[in-house]
Amino acid sequence: MKKILFYALVFSILSSTATAQSTQTQELVTAIKTNLAKSKKALMQYSWIETQTVFYKGEQKSVKQYQCYYSVDGQLQKVESGAGAPAPAKRGIRGKIVENKVDDITAYVNKAAALIKTYLPPDPAKIQQIYAGGGTTVAVLVPSQEYKLSFPNYNLQGDQLSISINTTTQMLTGVAVSSYINNASDVVSFSLTYATLPDGTQYAAQTDLVAAAENIKIVLVNSGYTMGKQ
């Protein structure tokens, strides 16, 4: 009889703990979705400049700028507005090799930029779908204050998107993604740092993408936020 009561007590405690954890995860997911939706709605009133800097083997290769804004249907638009001066052309066979390499890097960077767009900003509907499927995990960064939620298979099989949130301020503190471009072995990772506009709107201040196998790093910096389309 005592054993039965003991096991019943343990089961009750475990069930209560699991319920509490489930409730907390649901609350965190809801807070993230609310923040993302609120920020996107607010950002639709703004235009800004995105500066894209590409590094190859640690050496800066190009700098481009884009005028960014949301169209009336809620799609992010980017119009190239400037670029860094191209490197002086080399002649002969060596010049041709360099030219081919530049073309390869450019093609890869375009793929990487397109990949980033599929993850950022995170889609609340996808987040809800993964959570509903039981795939979400939670890590405590600062007890009772900051948490990181991970959403596996967000876009591709084997990828993962993680979002950190401060529950005291209800603000997102960062996003990290592990994904790939051409195949599962062509791993890329990128992280996003948030900042806040004077009206409280959160935005992606900087995104750093690293493709270690290709020796490529891409840094995206958003700045110059102004109300209205430019």
C-alpha atoms as a printed R data frame, in Angstrom:
    type eleno elety resid chain resno      x      y       z
1   ATOM     1    CA   MET     A     1  0.000  0.000   0.000
2   ATOM     2    CA   LYS     A     2  2.821  2.376   0.911
3   ATOM     3    CA   LYS     A     3  4.567  1.613  -2.377
4   ATOM     4    CA   ILE     A     4  1.402  2.358  -4.286
5   ATOM     5    CA   LEU     A     5  1.001  5.692  -2.494
6   ATOM     6    CA   PHE     A     6  4.683  6.504  -3.104
7   ATOM     7    CA   TYR     A     7  4.452  5.795  -6.843
8   ATOM     8    CA   ALA     A     8  1.209  7.750  -7.048
9   ATOM     9    CA   LEU     A     9  2.900 10.723  -5.383
10  ATOM    10    CA   VAL     A    10  5.900 10.531  -7.730
11  ATOM    11    CA   PHE     A    11  3.602 10.279 -10.757
12  ATOM    12    CA   SER     A    12  1.622 13.274  -9.528
13  ATOM    13    CA   ILE     A    13  4.779 15.363  -9.082
14  ATOM    14    CA   LEU     A    14  6.123 14.386 -12.507
15  ATOM    15    CA   SER     A    15  2.791 15.112 -14.146
16  ATOM    16    CA   SER     A    16  2.588 18.522 -12.470
17  ATOM    17    CA   THR     A    17  6.160 19.334 -13.540
18  ATOM    18    CA   ALA     A    18  5.497 18.262 -17.137
19  ATOM    19    CA   THR     A    19  2.304 20.339 -17.218
20  ATOM    20    CA   ALA     A    20  4.140 23.374 -15.831
21  ATOM    21    CA   GLN     A    21  6.918 22.969 -18.398
22  ATOM    22    CA   SER     A    22  4.372 22.555 -21.208
23  ATOM    23    CA   THR     A    23  2.498 25.672 -20.081
24  ATOM    24    CA   GLN     A    24  5.720 27.671 -19.867
25  ATOM    25    CA   THR     A    25  6.808 26.582 -23.346
26  ATOM    26    CA   GLN     A    26  3.421 27.538 -24.758
27  ATOM    27    CA   GLU     A    27  3.664 30.964 -23.099
28  ATOM    28    CA   LEU     A    28  7.161 31.498 -24.520
29  ATOM    29    CA   VAL     A    29  6.063 30.485 -28.021
30  ATOM    30    CA   THR     A    30  3.102 32.854 -27.780
31  ATOM    31    CA   ALA     A    31  5.346 35.708 -26.625
32  ATOM    32    CA   ILE     A    32  7.735 35.127 -29.542
33  ATOM    33    CA   LYS     A    33  4.918 34.998 -32.097
34  ATOM    34    CA   THR     A    34  3.355 38.170 -30.662
35  ATOM    35    CA   ASN     A    35  6.672 40.020 -30.790
36  ATOM    36    CA   LEU     A    36  7.398 38.954 -34.386
37  ATOM    37    CA   ALA     A    37  3.937 39.966 -35.603
38  ATOM    38    CA   LYS     A    38  4.053 43.289 -33.757
39  ATOM    39    CA   SER     A    39  7.530 44.152 -35.028
40  ATOM    40    CA   LYS     A    40  6.708 43.284 -38.646
41  ATOM    41    CA   LYS     A    41  3.568 45.414 -38.549
42  ATOM    42    CA   ALA     A    42  5.533 48.351 -37.123
43  ATOM    43    CA   LEU     A    43  8.414 47.928 -39.612
44  ATOM    44    CA   MET     A    44  5.986 48.189 -42.524
45  ATOM    45    CA   GLN     A    45  5.927 51.920 -41.803
46  ATOM    46    CA   TYR     A    46  9.702 52.213 -42.243
47  ATOM    47    CA   SER     A    47 12.351 52.098 -44.923
48  ATOM    48    CA   TRP     A    48 16.015 51.480 -44.163
49  ATOM    49    CA   ILE     A    49 19.434 50.702 -45.594
50  ATOM    50    CA   GLU     A    50 20.944 47.220 -45.555
51  ATOM    51    CA   THR     A    51 24.715 47.057 -46.011
52  ATOM    52    CA   GLN     A    52 26.027 43.684 -47.188
53  ATOM    53    CA   THR     A    53 29.738 43.002 -46.738
54  ATOM    54    CA   VAL     A    54 31.294 39.807 -48.112
55  ATOM    55    CA   PHE     A    55 34.558 38.344 -46.840
56  ATOM    56    CA   TYR     A    56 36.533 35.523 -48.468
57  ATOM    57    CA   LYS     A    57 39.322 33.916 -46.425
58  ATOM    58    CA   GLY     A    58 39.076 36.860 -44.053
59  ATOM    59    CA   GLU     A    59 39.573 39.459 -46.796
60  ATOM    60    CA   GLN     A    60 36.818 41.925 -47.644
61  ATOM    61    CA   LYS     A    61 35.654 41.322 -51.215
62  ATOM    62    CA   SER     A    62 32.591 43.479 -51.726
63  ATOM    63    CA   VAL     A    63 30.209 45.946 -50.111
64  ATOM    64    CA   LYS     A    64 26.683 46.514 -51.397
65  ATOM    65    CA   GLN     A    65 23.811 48.595 -50.108
66  ATOM    66    CA   TYR     A    66 20.091 48.034 -50.519
67  ATOM    67    CA   GLN     A    67 17.088 50.240 -49.872
68  ATOM    68    CA   CYS     A    68 14.632 48.065 -47.949
69  ATOM    69    CA   TYR     A    69 10.919 48.354 -47.252
70  ATOM    70    CA   TYR     A    70  7.767 46.250 -47.037
71  ATOM    71    CA   SER     A    71  5.326 46.314 -49.931
72  ATOM    72    CA   VAL     A    72  1.588 46.662 -49.344
73  ATOM    73    CA   ASP     A    73  1.210 42.866 -49.459
74  ATOM    74    CA   GLY     A    74  3.710 42.452 -46.621
75  ATOM    75    CA   GLN     A    75  6.657 41.247 -48.713
76  ATOM    76    CA   LEU     A    76 10.128 42.585 -47.960
77  ATOM    77    CA   GLN     A    77 11.578 44.494 -50.919
78  ATOM    78    CA   LYS     A    78 15.292 45.196 -51.486
79  ATOM    79    CA   VAL     A    79 16.520 47.575 -54.170
80  ATOM    80    CA   GLU     A    80 20.271 47.824 -54.717
81  ATOM    81    CA   SER     A    81 21.352 51.406 -54.177
82  ATOM    82    CA   GLY     A    82 25.140 51.211 -54.192
83  ATOM    83    CA   ALA     A    83 28.172 48.931 -54.217
84  ATOM    84    CA   GLY     A    84 31.824 49.021 -53.359
85  ATOM    85    CA   ALA     A    85 34.358 49.557 -56.114
86  ATOM    86    CA   PRO     A    86 35.303 46.280 -57.870
87  ATOM    87    CA   ALA     A    87 38.849 44.992 -57.531
88  ATOM    88    CA   PRO     A    88 41.223 45.898 -60.410
89  ATOM    89    CA   ALA     A    89 41.039 43.291 -63.186
90  ATOM    90    CA   LYS     A    90 44.032 40.974 -63.604
91  ATOM    91    CA   ARG     A    91 45.175 40.022 -67.096
92  ATOM    92    CA   GLY     A    92 46.033 36.668 -68.649
93  ATOM    93    CA   ILE     A    93 45.386 33.180 -67.302
94  ATOM    94    CA   ARG     A    94 45.686 34.308 -63.678
95  ATOM    95    CA   GLY     A    95 43.117 37.000 -64.341
96  ATOM    96    CA   LYS     A    96 40.727 34.431 -65.821
97  ATOM    97    CA   ILE     A    97 41.135 32.163 -62.784
98  ATOM    98    CA   VAL     A    98 40.455 35.078 -60.451
99  ATOM    99    CA   GLU     A    99 37.429 36.078 -62.529
100 ATOM   100    CA   ASN     A   100 36.004 32.555 -62.359
101 ATOM   101    CA   LYS     A   101 36.536 32.459 -58.599
102 ATOM   102    CA   VAL     A   102 34.772 35.784 -58.190
103 ATOM   103    CA   ASP     A   103 31.845 34.422 -60.204
104 ATOM   104    CA   ASP     A   104 31.725 31.327 -57.966
105 ATOM   105    CA   ILE     A   105 31.772 33.458 -54.808
106 ATOM   106    CA   THR     A   106 29.080 35.751 -56.198
107 ATOM   107    CA   ALA     A   107 26.833 32.795 -57.052
108 ATOM   108    CA   TYR     A   108 27.333 31.331 -53.565
109 ATOM   109    CA   VAL     A   109 26.655 34.669 -51.867
110 ATOM   110    CA   ASN     A   110 23.420 35.016 -53.830
111 ATOM   111    CA   LYS     A   111 22.347 31.568 -52.654
112 ATOM   112    CA   ALA     A   112 23.293 32.444 -49.067
113 ATOM   113    CA   ALA     A   113 21.357 35.717 -49.212
114 ATOM   114    CA   ALA     A   114 18.313 33.850 -50.547
115 ATOM   115    CA   LEU     A   115 18.683 31.275 -47.748
116 ATOM   116    CA   ILE     A   116 18.751 33.983 -45.066
117 ATOM   117    CA   LYS     A   117 15.536 35.413 -46.459
118 ATOM   118    CA   THR     A   118 13.749 32.082 -45.852
119 ATOM   119    CA   TYR     A   119 14.578 32.236 -42.131
120 ATOM   120    CA   LEU     A   120 14.517 35.938 -41.300
121 ATOM   121    CA   PRO     A   121 12.331 37.268 -39.971
122 ATOM   122    CA   PRO     A   122 11.064 33.994 -38.479
123 ATOM   123    CA   ASP     A   123  7.560 33.011 -39.532
124 ATOM   124    CA   PRO     A   124  5.099 32.792 -36.587
125 ATOM   125    CA   ALA     A   125  3.027 30.194 -38.472
126 ATOM   126    CA   LYS     A   126  6.023 27.870 -38.910
127 ATOM   127    CA   ILE     A   127  6.985 28.333 -35.274
128 ATOM   128    CA   GLN     A   128  3.471 27.346 -34.204
129 ATOM   129    CA   GLN     A   129  3.495 24.326 -36.510
130 ATOM   130    CA   ILE     A   130  6.767 22.982 -35.095
131 ATOM   131    CA   TYR     A   131  5.616 23.626 -31.535
132 ATOM   132    CA   ALA     A   132  2.296 21.891 -32.187
133 ATOM   133    CA   GLY     A   133  4.228 18.907 -33.528
134 ATOM   134    CA   GLY     A   134  6.166 18.594 -30.279
135 ATOM   135    CA   GLY     A   135  9.528 19.543 -31.759
136 ATOM   136    CA   THR     A   136 10.272 22.627 -29.658
137 ATOM   137    CA   THR     A   137 12.934 22.497 -26.948
138 ATOM   138    CA   VAL     A   138 13.681 25.133 -24.296
139 ATOM   139    CA   ALA     A   139 17.015 26.090 -22.723
140 ATOM   140    CA   VAL     A   140 17.344 28.453 -19.762
141 ATOM   141    CA   LEU     A   141 19.865 31.235 -20.432
142 ATOM   142    CA   VAL     A   142 19.095 33.330 -17.341
143 ATOM   143    CA   PRO     A   143 16.823 31.712 -14.716
144 ATOM   144    CA   SER     A   144 13.306 33.185 -14.700
145 ATOM   145    CA   GLN     A   145 14.346 35.804 -17.253
146 ATOM   146    CA   GLU     A   146 15.871 34.653 -20.545
147 ATOM   147    CA   TYR     A   147 15.179 31.509 -22.548
148 ATOM   148    CA   LYS     A   148 16.201 30.013 -25.884
149 ATOM   149    CA   LEU     A   149 13.642 28.039 -27.869
150 ATOM   150    CA   SER     A   150 14.839 25.758 -30.665
151 ATOM   151    CA   PHE     A   151 12.716 24.780 -33.666
152 ATOM   152    CA   PRO     A   152 14.227 21.857 -35.649
153 ATOM   153    CA   ASN     A   153 13.501 21.188 -39.333
154 ATOM   154    CA   TYR     A   154 12.274 24.756 -39.739
155 ATOM   155    CA   ASN     A   155 12.882 24.897 -43.490
156 ATOM   156    CA   LEU     A   156 15.020 21.871 -44.337
157 ATOM   157    CA   GLN     A   157 15.400 18.422 -42.866
158 ATOM   158    CA   GLY     A   158 18.161 18.647 -40.278
159 ATOM   159    CA   ASP     A   159 18.261 22.427 -39.924
160 ATOM   160    CA   GLN     A   160 17.428 24.358 -36.765
161 ATOM   161    CA   LEU     A   161 16.271 27.850 -35.878
162 ATOM   162    CA   SER     A   162 16.645 29.126 -32.321
163 ATOM   163    CA   ILE     A   163 15.100 32.264 -30.824
164 ATOM   164    CA   SER     A   164 16.082 33.845 -27.516
165 ATOM   165    CA   ILE     A   165 13.604 35.956 -25.548
166 ATOM   166    CA   ASN     A   166 13.737 38.023 -22.375
167 ATOM   167    CA   THR     A   167 10.482 37.383 -20.519
168 ATOM   168    CA   THR     A   168 10.920 40.463 -18.325
169 ATOM   169    CA   THR     A   169 10.911 42.866 -21.273
170 ATOM   170    CA   GLN     A   170  9.101 40.559 -23.729
171 ATOM   171    CA   MET     A   171 11.874 41.431 -26.196
172 ATOM   172    CA   LEU     A   172 13.709 39.046 -28.514
173 ATOM   173    CA   THR     A   173 17.451 39.012 -27.827
174 ATOM   174    CA   GLY     A   174 18.716 36.982 -30.772
175 ATOM   175    CA   VAL     A   175 18.171 34.387 -33.470
176 ATOM   176    CA   ALA     A   176 20.574 31.617 -34.497
177 ATOM   177    CA   VAL     A   177 20.257 29.283 -37.473
178 ATOM   178    CA   SER     A   178 22.105 26.153 -38.526
179 ATOM   179    CA   SER     A   179 21.330 25.170 -42.114
180 ATOM   180    CA   TYR     A   180 22.945 24.244 -45.437
181 ATOM   181    CA   ILE     A   181 22.948 25.407 -49.046
182 ATOM   182    CA   ASN     A   182 23.831 22.841 -51.709
183 ATOM   183    CA   ASN     A   183 23.675 19.716 -49.565
184 ATOM   184    CA   ALA     A   184 23.668 18.688 -45.912
185 ATOM   185    CA   SER     A   185 27.480 18.756 -45.762
186 ATOM   186    CA   ASP     A   186 27.601 22.372 -46.998
187 ATOM   187    CA   VAL     A   187 26.788 23.725 -43.551
188 ATOM   188    CA   VAL     A   188 26.170 27.403 -42.944
189 ATOM   189    CA   SER     A   189 25.317 29.123 -39.691
190 ATOM   190    CA   PHE     A   190 24.114 32.605 -39.034
191 ATOM   191    CA   SER     A   191 23.107 34.692 -36.058
192 ATOM   192    CA   LEU     A   192 21.014 37.811 -35.705
193 ATOM   193    CA   THR     A   193 21.371 40.577 -33.141
194 ATOM   194    CA   TYR     A   194 18.342 42.731 -32.361
195 ATOM   195    CA   ALA     A   195 18.150 46.456 -31.629
196 ATOM   196    CA   THR     A   196 15.222 48.719 -30.766
197 ATOM   197    CA   LEU     A   197 13.965 51.882 -32.453
198 ATOM   198    CA   PRO     A   198 12.830 54.873 -30.346
199 ATOM   199    CA   ASP     A   199  9.176 53.799 -30.655
200 ATOM   200    CA   GLY     A   200 10.003 50.356 -29.234
201 ATOM   201    CA   THR     A   201 10.023 48.514 -32.568
202 ATOM   202    CA   GLN     A   202 12.580 45.707 -32.702
203 ATOM   203    CA   TYR     A   203 14.666 45.150 -35.824
204 ATOM   204    CA   ALA     A   204 17.539 42.998 -37.048
205 ATOM   205    CA   ALA     A   205 20.554 45.217 -36.415
206 ATOM   206    CA   GLN     A   206 23.165 42.755 -37.684
207 ATOM   207    CA   THR     A   207 23.230 39.296 -39.213
208 ATOM   208    CA   ASP     A   208 26.453 37.290 -39.528
209 ATOM   209    CA   LEU     A   209 26.534 34.266 -41.831
210 ATOM   210    CA   VAL     A   210 29.503 31.883 -41.882
211 ATOM   211    CA   ALA     A   211 30.068 29.212 -44.525
212 ATOM   212    CA   ALA     A   212 33.197 27.584 -43.110
213 ATOM   213    CA   ALA     A   213 33.696 25.080 -45.948
214 ATOM   214    CA   GLU     A   214 33.675 27.908 -48.509
215 ATOM   215    CA   ASN     A   215 35.723 30.333 -46.371
216 ATOM   216    CA   ILE     A   216 32.945 32.882 -46.833
217 ATOM   217    CA   LYS     A   217 31.448 35.256 -44.294
218 ATOM   218    CA   ILE     A   218 28.588 37.648 -44.984
219 ATOM   219    CA   VAL     A   219 27.686 40.512 -42.654
220 ATOM   220    CA   LEU     A   220 24.362 42.325 -43.054
221 ATOM   221    CA   VAL     A   221 23.880 45.581 -41.130
222 ATOM   222    CA   ASN     A   222 20.574 47.448 -41.087
223 ATOM   223    CA   SER     A   223 20.583 51.181 -40.343
224 ATOM   224    CA   GLY     A   224 19.085 54.547 -41.251
225 ATOM   225    CA   TYR     A   225 15.490 53.726 -40.373
226 ATOM   226    CA   THR     A   226 13.034 56.409 -41.491
227 ATOM   227    CA   MET     A   227  9.248 56.529 -41.606
228 ATOM   228    CA   GLY     A   228  7.735 55.999 -45.048
229 ATOM   229    CA   LYS     A   229  9.114 54.678 -48.341
230 ATOM   230    CA   GLN     A   230 12.140 56.461 -49.790
